[in-house]
Amino acid sequence: EILLVMIGILLALQVNNWNNNQQVKKSEQLVLKELIEEVESNYSQFQSIQEVHQDLFDAIDLILSYIKETNSNFILEDSLKLAVGRIVGPNPTFNPSNGAINSLINSGKIEVIQNDSLKSSLIQWNDLVFDYQEEEIELDELMDNHLRPLLISYIDLNYKEEKLKGSINSSIRKSKEVKNLLALVSQYRWAITMESSNKDFEQFKILRSLNNMRRIINQELDDN
């Protein structure tokens, strides 16, 4: 009888453990579905922001070529106007949606995540974003407080066909300050775009983290 009781207890414990494991799996699946939506959204936004930043630095390169008279005869007037409009216009930054990730961490529910690599990426995510945004903020402050006000004094802005353009005064070529500011701003290309050869910069860490989270979450969802 004692043996039968022991067997019954062991079976009951196994059933209970199985039920608990199933409940944990179910909870993890719900969390993963919330996470993948947020991660995919952030991935798309990061790619779009990279294109925006690239357009900015291309515009700066064009204005610098005009000022330095490097092949300036090959610069189309309309391209120059668009470049000016791009530089003095708004410059969106990377502002990811972190609601699901923050809720998971702050509530302690991150423990339902079984994959250690995914868990580590989620915990480190906010710090990665903060480090990358520091570079964007520095660039914005440099442009807002110095480059744009100075550049606007040399241009006549107009808004046509949903595009901001600006006719530029050739006297800008004599401004060493404008040239120096443009050169200084252009250096941020390596800090926030994917053009840098240094794969340890923050933008590459952001992309690697997003790709890692996407890969693991999709794999976990497919496996279950």
mmCIF file with all atom_site columns, C-alpha atoms in Angstrom:
data_model
loop_
_atom_site.group_PDB
_atom_site.id
_atom_site.type_symbol
_atom_site.label_atom_id
_atom_site.label_alt_id
_atom_site.label_comp_id
_atom_site.label_asym_id
_atom_site.label_entity_id
_atom_site.label_seq_id
_atom_site.pdbx_PDB_ins_code
_atom_site.Cartn_x
_atom_site.Cartn_y
_atom_site.Cartn_z
_atom_site.occupancy
_atom_site.B_iso_or_equiv
_atom_site.pdbx_formal_charge
_atom_site.auth_seq_id
_atom_site.auth_comp_id
_atom_site.auth_asym_id
_atom_site.auth_atom_id
_atom_site.pdbx_PDB_model_num
ATOM 1   C CA . GLU A 1 1   ? 0.000  0.000  0.000   1.00 0.00 ? 1   GLU A CA 1
ATOM 2   C CA . ILE A 1 2   ? 2.820  2.381  0.865   1.00 0.00 ? 2   ILE A CA 1
ATOM 3   C CA . LEU A 1 3   ? 4.372  1.682  -2.542  1.00 0.00 ? 3   LEU A CA 1
ATOM 4   C CA . LEU A 1 4   ? 1.110  2.445  -4.313  1.00 0.00 ? 4   LEU A CA 1
ATOM 5   C CA . VAL A 1 5   ? 0.744  5.684  -2.345  1.00 0.00 ? 5   VAL A CA 1
ATOM 6   C CA . MET A 1 6   ? 4.295  6.705  -3.266  1.00 0.00 ? 6   MET A CA 1
ATOM 7   C CA . ILE A 1 7   ? 3.674  5.929  -6.930  1.00 0.00 ? 7   ILE A CA 1
ATOM 8   C CA . GLY A 1 8   ? 0.442  7.940  -6.789  1.00 0.00 ? 8   GLY A CA 1
ATOM 9   C CA . ILE A 1 9   ? 2.248  10.911 -5.244  1.00 0.00 ? 9   ILE A CA 1
ATOM 10  C CA . LEU A 1 10  ? 5.010  10.755 -7.870  1.00 0.00 ? 10  LEU A CA 1
ATOM 11  C CA . LEU A 1 11  ? 2.469  10.600 -10.688 1.00 0.00 ? 11  LEU A CA 1
ATOM 12  C CA . ALA A 1 12  ? 0.565  13.520 -9.192  1.00 0.00 ? 12  ALA A CA 1
ATOM 13  C CA . LEU A 1 13  ? 3.778  15.540 -8.953  1.00 0.00 ? 13  LEU A CA 1
ATOM 14  C CA . GLN A 1 14  ? 4.657  14.747 -12.556 1.00 0.00 ? 14  GLN A CA 1
ATOM 15  C CA . VAL A 1 15  ? 1.217  15.796 -13.752 1.00 0.00 ? 15  VAL A CA 1
ATOM 16  C CA . ASN A 1 16  ? 1.447  18.969 -11.693 1.00 0.00 ? 16  ASN A CA 1
ATOM 17  C CA . ASN A 1 17  ? 4.909  19.757 -13.089 1.00 0.00 ? 17  ASN A CA 1
ATOM 18  C CA . TRP A 1 18  ? 3.675  19.110 -16.613 1.00 0.00 ? 18  TRP A CA 1
ATOM 19  C CA . ASN A 1 19  ? 0.727  21.457 -16.075 1.00 0.00 ? 19  ASN A CA 1
ATOM 20  C CA . ASN A 1 20  ? 3.030  24.115 -14.657 1.00 0.00 ? 20  ASN A CA 1
ATOM 21  C CA . ASN A 1 21  ? 5.420  23.760 -17.576 1.00 0.00 ? 21  ASN A CA 1
ATOM 22  C CA . GLN A 1 22  ? 2.556  24.057 -20.030 1.00 0.00 ? 22  GLN A CA 1
ATOM 23  C CA . GLN A 1 23  ? 1.328  27.182 -18.274 1.00 0.00 ? 23  GLN A CA 1
ATOM 24  C CA . VAL A 1 24  ? 4.818  28.691 -18.388 1.00 0.00 ? 24  VAL A CA 1
ATOM 25  C CA . LYS A 1 25  ? 5.076  27.837 -22.086 1.00 0.00 ? 25  LYS A CA 1
ATOM 26  C CA . LYS A 1 26  ? 1.708  29.418 -22.751 1.00 0.00 ? 26  LYS A CA 1
ATOM 27  C CA . SER A 1 27  ? 2.714  32.569 -20.872 1.00 0.00 ? 27  SER A CA 1
ATOM 28  C CA . GLU A 1 28  ? 6.004  32.706 -22.769 1.00 0.00 ? 28  GLU A CA 1
ATOM 29  C CA . GLN A 1 29  ? 4.234  32.390 -26.114 1.00 0.00 ? 29  GLN A CA 1
ATOM 30  C CA . LEU A 1 30  ? 1.944  35.301 -25.288 1.00 0.00 ? 30  LEU A CA 1
ATOM 31  C CA . VAL A 1 31  ? 4.941  37.415 -24.278 1.00 0.00 ? 31  VAL A CA 1
ATOM 32  C CA . LEU A 1 32  ? 6.874  36.469 -27.414 1.00 0.00 ? 32  LEU A CA 1
ATOM 33  C CA . LYS A 1 33  ? 3.961  37.478 -29.640 1.00 0.00 ? 33  LYS A CA 1
ATOM 34  C CA . GLU A 1 34  ? 3.874  40.904 -28.008 1.00 0.00 ? 34  GLU A CA 1
ATOM 35  C CA . LEU A 1 35  ? 7.632  41.239 -28.281 1.00 0.00 ? 35  LEU A CA 1
ATOM 36  C CA . ILE A 1 36  ? 7.909  40.335 -31.952 1.00 0.00 ? 36  ILE A CA 1
ATOM 37  C CA . GLU A 1 37  ? 5.469  43.085 -32.936 1.00 0.00 ? 37  GLU A CA 1
ATOM 38  C CA . GLU A 1 38  ? 7.483  45.646 -31.019 1.00 0.00 ? 38  GLU A CA 1
ATOM 39  C CA . VAL A 1 39  ? 10.851 44.379 -32.246 1.00 0.00 ? 39  VAL A CA 1
ATOM 40  C CA . GLU A 1 40  ? 9.712  44.314 -35.893 1.00 0.00 ? 40  GLU A CA 1
ATOM 41  C CA . SER A 1 41  ? 8.364  47.852 -35.544 1.00 0.00 ? 41  SER A CA 1
ATOM 42  C CA . ASN A 1 42  ? 11.652 49.046 -34.052 1.00 0.00 ? 42  ASN A CA 1
ATOM 43  C CA . TYR A 1 43  ? 13.621 47.272 -36.760 1.00 0.00 ? 43  TYR A CA 1
ATOM 44  C CA . SER A 1 44  ? 11.609 49.020 -39.493 1.00 0.00 ? 44  SER A CA 1
ATOM 45  C CA . GLN A 1 45  ? 11.964 52.371 -37.770 1.00 0.00 ? 45  GLN A CA 1
ATOM 46  C CA . PHE A 1 46  ? 15.722 51.941 -37.380 1.00 0.00 ? 46  PHE A CA 1
ATOM 47  C CA . GLN A 1 47  ? 16.096 51.144 -41.077 1.00 0.00 ? 47  GLN A CA 1
ATOM 48  C CA . SER A 1 48  ? 14.034 54.219 -41.990 1.00 0.00 ? 48  SER A CA 1
ATOM 49  C CA . ILE A 1 49  ? 16.034 56.459 -39.665 1.00 0.00 ? 49  ILE A CA 1
ATOM 50  C CA . GLN A 1 50  ? 19.250 55.174 -41.209 1.00 0.00 ? 50  GLN A CA 1
ATOM 51  C CA . GLU A 1 51  ? 17.957 56.294 -44.625 1.00 0.00 ? 51  GLU A CA 1
ATOM 52  C CA . VAL A 1 52  ? 17.027 59.703 -43.211 1.00 0.00 ? 52  VAL A CA 1
ATOM 53  C CA . HIS A 1 53  ? 20.483 60.174 -41.724 1.00 0.00 ? 53  HIS A CA 1
ATOM 54  C CA . GLN A 1 54  ? 22.093 59.043 -44.955 1.00 0.00 ? 54  GLN A CA 1
ATOM 55  C CA . ASP A 1 55  ? 20.096 61.635 -46.909 1.00 0.00 ? 55  ASP A CA 1
ATOM 56  C CA . LEU A 1 56  ? 21.281 64.334 -44.495 1.00 0.00 ? 56  LEU A CA 1
ATOM 57  C CA . PHE A 1 57  ? 24.956 63.502 -44.881 1.00 0.00 ? 57  PHE A CA 1
ATOM 58  C CA . ASP A 1 58  ? 24.623 63.206 -48.657 1.00 0.00 ? 58  ASP A CA 1
ATOM 59  C CA . ALA A 1 59  ? 23.108 66.696 -48.652 1.00 0.00 ? 59  ALA A CA 1
ATOM 60  C CA . ILE A 1 60  ? 25.962 68.008 -46.514 1.00 0.00 ? 60  ILE A CA 1
ATOM 61  C CA . ASP A 1 61  ? 28.508 66.463 -48.893 1.00 0.00 ? 61  ASP A CA 1
ATOM 62  C CA . LEU A 1 62  ? 26.804 68.191 -51.816 1.00 0.00 ? 62  LEU A CA 1
ATOM 63  C CA . ILE A 1 63  ? 26.856 71.604 -50.130 1.00 0.00 ? 63  ILE A CA 1
ATOM 64  C CA . LEU A 1 64  ? 30.490 71.106 -49.141 1.00 0.00 ? 64  LEU A CA 1
ATOM 65  C CA . SER A 1 65  ? 31.351 70.300 -52.768 1.00 0.00 ? 65  SER A CA 1
ATOM 66  C CA . TYR A 1 66  ? 29.564 73.469 -53.852 1.00 0.00 ? 66  TYR A CA 1
ATOM 67  C CA . ILE A 1 67  ? 31.379 75.599 -51.256 1.00 0.00 ? 67  ILE A CA 1
ATOM 68  C CA . LYS A 1 68  ? 34.771 74.092 -52.057 1.00 0.00 ? 68  LYS A CA 1
ATOM 69  C CA . GLU A 1 69  ? 33.956 74.353 -55.783 1.00 0.00 ? 69  GLU A CA 1
ATOM 70  C CA . THR A 1 70  ? 34.818 70.668 -56.141 1.00 0.00 ? 70  THR A CA 1
ATOM 71  C CA . ASN A 1 71  ? 33.144 69.686 -59.413 1.00 0.00 ? 71  ASN A CA 1
ATOM 72  C CA . SER A 1 72  ? 30.541 72.355 -58.668 1.00 0.00 ? 72  SER A CA 1
ATOM 73  C CA . ASN A 1 73  ? 29.777 72.695 -62.366 1.00 0.00 ? 73  ASN A CA 1
ATOM 74  C CA . PHE A 1 74  ? 28.277 69.203 -62.234 1.00 0.00 ? 74  PHE A CA 1
ATOM 75  C CA . ILE A 1 75  ? 25.915 70.028 -59.360 1.00 0.00 ? 75  ILE A CA 1
ATOM 76  C CA . LEU A 1 76  ? 22.377 70.553 -60.623 1.00 0.00 ? 76  LEU A CA 1
ATOM 77  C CA . GLU A 1 77  ? 20.684 73.655 -59.237 1.00 0.00 ? 77  GLU A CA 1
ATOM 78  C CA . ASP A 1 78  ? 17.573 71.716 -58.218 1.00 0.00 ? 78  ASP A CA 1
ATOM 79  C CA . SER A 1 79  ? 19.702 69.135 -56.382 1.00 0.00 ? 79  SER A CA 1
ATOM 80  C CA . LEU A 1 80  ? 21.431 71.963 -54.552 1.00 0.00 ? 80  LEU A CA 1
ATOM 81  C CA . LYS A 1 81  ? 18.112 73.485 -53.518 1.00 0.00 ? 81  LYS A CA 1
ATOM 82  C CA . LEU A 1 82  ? 16.855 70.144 -52.226 1.00 0.00 ? 82  LEU A CA 1
ATOM 83  C CA . ALA A 1 83  ? 20.097 69.602 -50.317 1.00 0.00 ? 83  ALA A CA 1
ATOM 84  C CA . VAL A 1 84  ? 19.728 72.968 -48.603 1.00 0.00 ? 84  VAL A CA 1
ATOM 85  C CA . GLY A 1 85  ? 16.116 72.174 -47.733 1.00 0.00 ? 85  GLY A CA 1
ATOM 86  C CA . ARG A 1 86  ? 17.158 68.807 -46.311 1.00 0.00 ? 86  ARG A CA 1
ATOM 87  C CA . ILE A 1 87  ? 19.788 70.329 -44.025 1.00 0.00 ? 87  ILE A CA 1
ATOM 88  C CA . VAL A 1 88  ? 17.605 73.099 -42.604 1.00 0.00 ? 88  VAL A CA 1
ATOM 89  C CA . GLY A 1 89  ? 14.533 70.862 -42.377 1.00 0.00 ? 89  GLY A CA 1
ATOM 90  C CA . PRO A 1 90  ? 13.618 68.470 -39.529 1.00 0.00 ? 90  PRO A CA 1
ATOM 91  C CA . ASN A 1 91  ? 15.908 65.591 -38.665 1.00 0.00 ? 91  ASN A CA 1
ATOM 92  C CA . PRO A 1 92  ? 13.949 62.666 -37.122 1.00 0.00 ? 92  PRO A CA 1
ATOM 93  C CA . THR A 1 93  ? 15.740 60.471 -34.608 1.00 0.00 ? 93  THR A CA 1
ATOM 94  C CA . PHE A 1 94  ? 15.432 56.844 -33.519 1.00 0.00 ? 94  PHE A CA 1
ATOM 95  C CA . ASN A 1 95  ? 12.717 56.608 -30.857 1.00 0.00 ? 95  ASN A CA 1
ATOM 96  C CA . PRO A 1 96  ? 11.803 52.928 -30.525 1.00 0.00 ? 96  PRO A CA 1
ATOM 97  C CA . SER A 1 97  ? 8.673  51.617 -28.857 1.00 0.00 ? 97  SER A CA 1
ATOM 98  C CA . ASN A 1 98  ? 9.810  49.901 -25.682 1.00 0.00 ? 98  ASN A CA 1
ATOM 99  C CA . GLY A 1 99  ? 6.483  49.357 -23.926 1.00 0.00 ? 99  GLY A CA 1
ATOM 100 C CA . ALA A 1 100 ? 6.473  45.562 -24.099 1.00 0.00 ? 100 ALA A CA 1
ATOM 101 C CA . ILE A 1 101 ? 10.164 45.241 -23.212 1.00 0.00 ? 101 ILE A CA 1
ATOM 102 C CA . ASN A 1 102 ? 9.982  47.687 -20.301 1.00 0.00 ? 102 ASN A CA 1
ATOM 103 C CA . SER A 1 103 ? 6.801  46.096 -18.957 1.00 0.00 ? 103 SER A CA 1
ATOM 104 C CA . LEU A 1 104 ? 8.430  42.686 -19.111 1.00 0.00 ? 104 LEU A CA 1
ATOM 105 C CA . ILE A 1 105 ? 11.516 43.836 -17.222 1.00 0.00 ? 105 ILE A CA 1
ATOM 106 C CA . ASN A 1 106 ? 9.771  46.043 -14.650 1.00 0.00 ? 106 ASN A CA 1
ATOM 107 C CA . SER A 1 107 ? 7.174  43.398 -13.786 1.00 0.00 ? 107 SER A CA 1
ATOM 108 C CA . GLY A 1 108 ? 9.728  40.632 -13.396 1.00 0.00 ? 108 GLY A CA 1
ATOM 109 C CA . LYS A 1 109 ? 7.926  38.571 -16.040 1.00 0.00 ? 109 LYS A CA 1
ATOM 110 C CA . ILE A 1 110 ? 11.122 38.410 -18.056 1.00 0.00 ? 110 ILE A CA 1
ATOM 111 C CA . GLU A 1 111 ? 11.809 35.183 -16.192 1.00 0.00 ? 111 GLU A CA 1
ATOM 112 C CA . VAL A 1 112 ? 9.231  33.440 -18.402 1.00 0.00 ? 112 VAL A CA 1
ATOM 113 C CA . ILE A 1 113 ? 11.713 33.867 -21.274 1.00 0.00 ? 113 ILE A CA 1
ATOM 114 C CA . GLN A 1 114 ? 13.594 30.586 -21.494 1.00 0.00 ? 114 GLN A CA 1
ATOM 115 C CA . ASN A 1 115 ? 16.231 31.583 -24.047 1.00 0.00 ? 115 ASN A CA 1
ATOM 116 C CA . ASP A 1 116 ? 19.178 33.179 -22.215 1.00 0.00 ? 116 ASP A CA 1
ATOM 117 C CA . SER A 1 117 ? 20.467 35.015 -25.294 1.00 0.00 ? 117 SER A CA 1
ATOM 118 C CA . LEU A 1 118 ? 17.082 36.641 -25.863 1.00 0.00 ? 118 LEU A CA 1
ATOM 119 C CA . LYS A 1 119 ? 16.759 37.505 -22.196 1.00 0.00 ? 119 LYS A CA 1
ATOM 120 C CA . SER A 1 120 ? 20.187 39.162 -22.252 1.00 0.00 ? 120 SER A CA 1
ATOM 121 C CA . SER A 1 121 ? 19.332 41.170 -25.392 1.00 0.00 ? 121 SER A CA 1
ATOM 122 C CA . LEU A 1 122 ? 16.096 42.416 -23.827 1.00 0.00 ? 122 LEU A CA 1
ATOM 123 C CA . ILE A 1 123 ? 17.858 43.504 -20.634 1.00 0.00 ? 123 ILE A CA 1
ATOM 124 C CA . GLN A 1 124 ? 20.602 45.348 -22.546 1.00 0.00 ? 124 GLN A CA 1
ATOM 125 C CA . TRP A 1 125 ? 18.288 46.961 -25.108 1.00 0.00 ? 125 TRP A CA 1
ATOM 126 C CA . ASN A 1 126 ? 17.544 50.243 -23.306 1.00 0.00 ? 126 ASN A CA 1
ATOM 127 C CA . ASP A 1 127 ? 21.238 50.889 -22.664 1.00 0.00 ? 127 ASP A CA 1
ATOM 128 C CA . LEU A 1 128 ? 22.067 50.311 -26.328 1.00 0.00 ? 128 LEU A CA 1
ATOM 129 C CA . VAL A 1 129 ? 19.351 52.728 -27.426 1.00 0.00 ? 129 VAL A CA 1
ATOM 130 C CA . PHE A 1 130 ? 20.507 55.359 -24.917 1.00 0.00 ? 130 PHE A CA 1
ATOM 131 C CA . ASP A 1 131 ? 24.116 55.171 -26.135 1.00 0.00 ? 131 ASP A CA 1
ATOM 132 C CA . TYR A 1 132 ? 23.040 55.509 -29.774 1.00 0.00 ? 132 TYR A CA 1
ATOM 133 C CA . GLN A 1 133 ? 20.655 58.370 -29.040 1.00 0.00 ? 133 GLN A CA 1
ATOM 134 C CA . GLU A 1 134 ? 23.461 60.302 -27.345 1.00 0.00 ? 134 GLU A CA 1
ATOM 135 C CA . GLU A 1 135 ? 25.166 60.649 -30.733 1.00 0.00 ? 135 GLU A CA 1
ATOM 136 C CA . GLU A 1 136 ? 21.917 61.699 -32.409 1.00 0.00 ? 136 GLU A CA 1
ATOM 137 C CA . ILE A 1 137 ? 21.257 64.296 -29.697 1.00 0.00 ? 137 ILE A CA 1
ATOM 138 C CA . GLU A 1 138 ? 24.750 65.756 -30.087 1.00 0.00 ? 138 GLU A CA 1
ATOM 139 C CA . LEU A 1 139 ? 24.201 66.015 -33.841 1.00 0.00 ? 139 LEU A CA 1
ATOM 140 C CA . ASP A 1 140 ? 20.788 67.666 -33.391 1.00 0.00 ? 140 ASP A CA 1
ATOM 141 C CA . GLU A 1 141 ? 22.147 70.221 -30.946 1.00 0.00 ? 141 GLU A CA 1
ATOM 142 C CA . LEU A 1 142 ? 25.028 71.066 -33.264 1.00 0.00 ? 142 LEU A CA 1
ATOM 143 C CA . MET A 1 143 ? 22.664 71.544 -36.181 1.00 0.00 ? 143 MET A CA 1
ATOM 144 C CA . ASP A 1 144 ? 19.903 73.381 -34.287 1.00 0.00 ? 144 ASP A CA 1
ATOM 145 C CA . ASN A 1 145 ? 22.173 75.736 -32.366 1.00 0.00 ? 145 ASN A CA 1
ATOM 146 C CA . HIS A 1 146 ? 24.858 76.415 -34.941 1.00 0.00 ? 146 HIS A CA 1
ATOM 147 C CA . LEU A 1 147 ? 24.581 75.067 -38.485 1.00 0.00 ? 147 LEU A CA 1
ATOM 148 C CA . ARG A 1 148 ? 20.937 75.779 -39.343 1.00 0.00 ? 148 ARG A CA 1
ATOM 149 C CA . PRO A 1 149 ? 20.852 79.388 -38.040 1.00 0.00 ? 149 PRO A CA 1
ATOM 150 C CA . LEU A 1 150 ? 24.065 80.189 -39.916 1.00 0.00 ? 150 LEU A CA 1
ATOM 151 C CA . LEU A 1 151 ? 23.043 78.422 -43.101 1.00 0.00 ? 151 LEU A CA 1
ATOM 152 C CA . ILE A 1 152 ? 19.628 80.103 -43.190 1.00 0.00 ? 152 ILE A CA 1
ATOM 153 C CA . SER A 1 153 ? 21.336 83.500 -43.356 1.00 0.00 ? 153 SER A CA 1
ATOM 154 C CA . TYR A 1 154 ? 22.710 82.490 -46.758 1.00 0.00 ? 154 TYR A CA 1
ATOM 155 C CA . ILE A 1 155 ? 19.567 81.028 -48.295 1.00 0.00 ? 155 ILE A CA 1
ATOM 156 C CA . ASP A 1 156 ? 16.053 81.935 -49.399 1.00 0.00 ? 156 ASP A CA 1
ATOM 157 C CA . LEU A 1 157 ? 13.725 79.098 -48.410 1.00 0.00 ? 157 LEU A CA 1
ATOM 158 C CA . ASN A 1 158 ? 10.554 78.099 -50.222 1.00 0.00 ? 158 ASN A CA 1
ATOM 159 C CA . TYR A 1 159 ? 8.123  75.201 -49.953 1.00 0.00 ? 159 TYR A CA 1
ATOM 160 C CA . LYS A 1 160 ? 6.770  73.741 -53.180 1.00 0.00 ? 160 LYS A CA 1
ATOM 161 C CA . GLU A 1 161 ? 5.296  70.405 -54.159 1.00 0.00 ? 161 GLU A CA 1
ATOM 162 C CA . GLU A 1 162 ? 5.602  69.105 -50.577 1.00 0.00 ? 162 GLU A CA 1
ATOM 163 C CA . LYS A 1 163 ? 9.346  69.696 -50.597 1.00 0.00 ? 163 LYS A CA 1
ATOM 164 C CA . LEU A 1 164 ? 11.418 72.284 -48.784 1.00 0.00 ? 164 LEU A CA 1
ATOM 165 C CA . LYS A 1 165 ? 13.939 73.926 -51.077 1.00 0.00 ? 165 LYS A CA 1
ATOM 166 C CA . GLY A 1 166 ? 16.305 76.838 -50.774 1.00 0.00 ? 166 GLY A CA 1
ATOM 167 C CA . SER A 1 167 ? 18.107 79.090 -53.204 1.00 0.00 ? 167 SER A CA 1
ATOM 168 C CA . ILE A 1 168 ? 21.645 79.523 -51.943 1.00 0.00 ? 168 ILE A CA 1
ATOM 169 C CA . ASN A 1 169 ? 23.689 82.719 -52.131 1.00 0.00 ? 169 ASN A CA 1
ATOM 170 C CA . SER A 1 170 ? 27.084 82.156 -53.737 1.00 0.00 ? 170 SER A CA 1
ATOM 171 C CA . SER A 1 171 ? 28.643 84.331 -51.018 1.00 0.00 ? 171 SER A CA 1
ATOM 172 C CA . ILE A 1 172 ? 28.426 81.246 -48.787 1.00 0.00 ? 172 ILE A CA 1
ATOM 173 C CA . ARG A 1 173 ? 31.602 80.044 -50.482 1.00 0.00 ? 173 ARG A CA 1
ATOM 174 C CA . LYS A 1 174 ? 33.529 82.747 -48.644 1.00 0.00 ? 174 LYS A CA 1
ATOM 175 C CA . SER A 1 175 ? 32.301 81.644 -45.225 1.00 0.00 ? 175 SER A CA 1
ATOM 176 C CA . LYS A 1 176 ? 34.923 79.582 -43.474 1.00 0.00 ? 176 LYS A CA 1
ATOM 177 C CA . GLU A 1 177 ? 32.530 79.122 -40.544 1.00 0.00 ? 177 GLU A CA 1
ATOM 178 C CA . VAL A 1 178 ? 29.890 77.438 -42.692 1.00 0.00 ? 178 VAL A CA 1
ATOM 179 C CA . LYS A 1 179 ? 32.475 75.177 -44.283 1.00 0.00 ? 179 LYS A CA 1
ATOM 180 C CA . ASN A 1 180 ? 33.909 74.199 -40.893 1.00 0.00 ? 180 ASN A CA 1
ATOM 181 C CA . LEU A 1 181 ? 30.471 73.513 -39.404 1.00 0.00 ? 181 LEU A CA 1
ATOM 182 C CA . LEU A 1 182 ? 29.455 71.375 -42.369 1.00 0.00 ? 182 LEU A CA 1
ATOM 183 C CA . ALA A 1 183 ? 32.697 69.427 -42.082 1.00 0.00 ? 183 ALA A CA 1
ATOM 184 C CA . LEU A 1 184 ? 32.152 68.967 -38.340 1.00 0.00 ? 184 LEU A CA 1
ATOM 185 C CA . VAL A 1 185 ? 28.578 67.761 -38.776 1.00 0.00 ? 185 VAL A CA 1
ATOM 186 C CA . SER A 1 186 ? 29.619 65.371 -41.535 1.00 0.00 ? 186 SER A CA 1
ATOM 187 C CA . GLN A 1 187 ? 31.874 63.551 -39.051 1.00 0.00 ? 187 GLN A CA 1
ATOM 188 C CA . TYR A 1 188 ? 28.776 62.240 -37.291 1.00 0.00 ? 188 TYR A CA 1
ATOM 189 C CA . ARG A 1 189 ? 28.182 60.080 -40.351 1.00 0.00 ? 189 ARG A CA 1
ATOM 190 C CA . TRP A 1 190 ? 30.545 57.505 -38.839 1.00 0.00 ? 190 TRP A CA 1
ATOM 191 C CA . ALA A 1 191 ? 28.860 57.636 -35.430 1.00 0.00 ? 191 ALA A CA 1
ATOM 192 C CA . ILE A 1 192 ? 25.243 57.085 -36.481 1.00 0.00 ? 192 ILE A CA 1
ATOM 193 C CA . THR A 1 193 ? 25.117 55.522 -39.965 1.00 0.00 ? 193 THR A CA 1
ATOM 194 C CA . MET A 1 194 ? 26.116 52.091 -41.214 1.00 0.00 ? 194 MET A CA 1
ATOM 195 C CA . GLU A 1 195 ? 28.908 53.535 -43.374 1.00 0.00 ? 195 GLU A CA 1
ATOM 196 C CA . SER A 1 196 ? 31.490 53.248 -40.622 1.00 0.00 ? 196 SER A CA 1
ATOM 197 C CA . SER A 1 197 ? 34.003 50.431 -40.865 1.00 0.00 ? 197 SER A CA 1
ATOM 198 C CA . ASN A 1 198 ? 34.053 50.136 -37.066 1.00 0.00 ? 198 ASN A CA 1
ATOM 199 C CA . LYS A 1 199 ? 31.508 47.432 -36.278 1.00 0.00 ? 199 LYS A CA 1
ATOM 200 C CA . ASP A 1 200 ? 31.771 48.175 -32.554 1.00 0.00 ? 200 ASP A CA 1
ATOM 201 C CA . PHE A 1 201 ? 29.950 51.495 -32.921 1.00 0.00 ? 201 PHE A CA 1
ATOM 202 C CA . GLU A 1 202 ? 26.515 51.795 -31.334 1.00 0.00 ? 202 GLU A CA 1
ATOM 203 C CA . GLN A 1 203 ? 24.512 51.675 -34.581 1.00 0.00 ? 203 GLN A CA 1
ATOM 204 C CA . PHE A 1 204 ? 25.891 48.216 -35.356 1.00 0.00 ? 204 PHE A CA 1
ATOM 205 C CA . LYS A 1 205 ? 25.130 47.025 -31.827 1.00 0.00 ? 205 LYS A CA 1
ATOM 206 C CA . ILE A 1 206 ? 21.547 48.228 -32.271 1.00 0.00 ? 206 ILE A CA 1
ATOM 207 C CA . LEU A 1 207 ? 21.169 46.345 -35.546 1.00 0.00 ? 207 LEU A CA 1
ATOM 208 C CA . ARG A 1 208 ? 22.778 43.171 -34.191 1.00 0.00 ? 208 ARG A CA 1
ATOM 209 C CA . SER A 1 209 ? 20.526 43.236 -31.140 1.00 0.00 ? 209 SER A CA 1
ATOM 210 C CA . LEU A 1 210 ? 17.382 43.712 -33.230 1.00 0.00 ? 210 LEU A CA 1
ATOM 211 C CA . ASN A 1 211 ? 18.365 40.922 -35.607 1.00 0.00 ? 211 ASN A CA 1
ATOM 212 C CA . ASN A 1 212 ? 19.201 38.617 -32.712 1.00 0.00 ? 212 ASN A CA 1
ATOM 213 C CA . MET A 1 213 ? 15.854 39.253 -31.027 1.00 0.00 ? 213 MET A CA 1
ATOM 214 C CA . ARG A 1 214 ? 13.928 38.808 -34.266 1.00 0.00 ? 214 ARG A CA 1
ATOM 215 C CA . ARG A 1 215 ? 15.694 35.540 -35.069 1.00 0.00 ? 215 ARG A CA 1
ATOM 216 C CA . ILE A 1 216 ? 15.246 33.982 -31.625 1.00 0.00 ? 216 ILE A CA 1
ATOM 217 C CA . ILE A 1 217 ? 11.644 35.082 -31.132 1.00 0.00 ? 217 ILE A CA 1
ATOM 218 C CA . ASN A 1 218 ? 10.562 33.831 -34.555 1.00 0.00 ? 218 ASN A CA 1
ATOM 219 C CA . GLN A 1 219 ? 12.370 30.537 -33.981 1.00 0.00 ? 219 GLN A CA 1
ATOM 220 C CA . GLU A 1 220 ? 10.732 30.091 -30.563 1.00 0.00 ? 220 GLU A CA 1
ATOM 221 C CA . LEU A 1 221 ? 7.303  30.834 -32.013 1.00 0.00 ? 221 LEU A CA 1
ATOM 222 C CA . ASP A 1 222 ? 7.830  28.447 -34.920 1.00 0.00 ? 222 ASP A CA 1
ATOM 223 C CA . ASP A 1 223 ? 9.009  25.656 -32.617 1.00 0.00 ? 223 ASP A CA 1
ATOM 224 C CA . ASN A 1 224 ? 5.863  25.908 -30.526 1.00 0.00 ? 224 ASN A CA 1
#
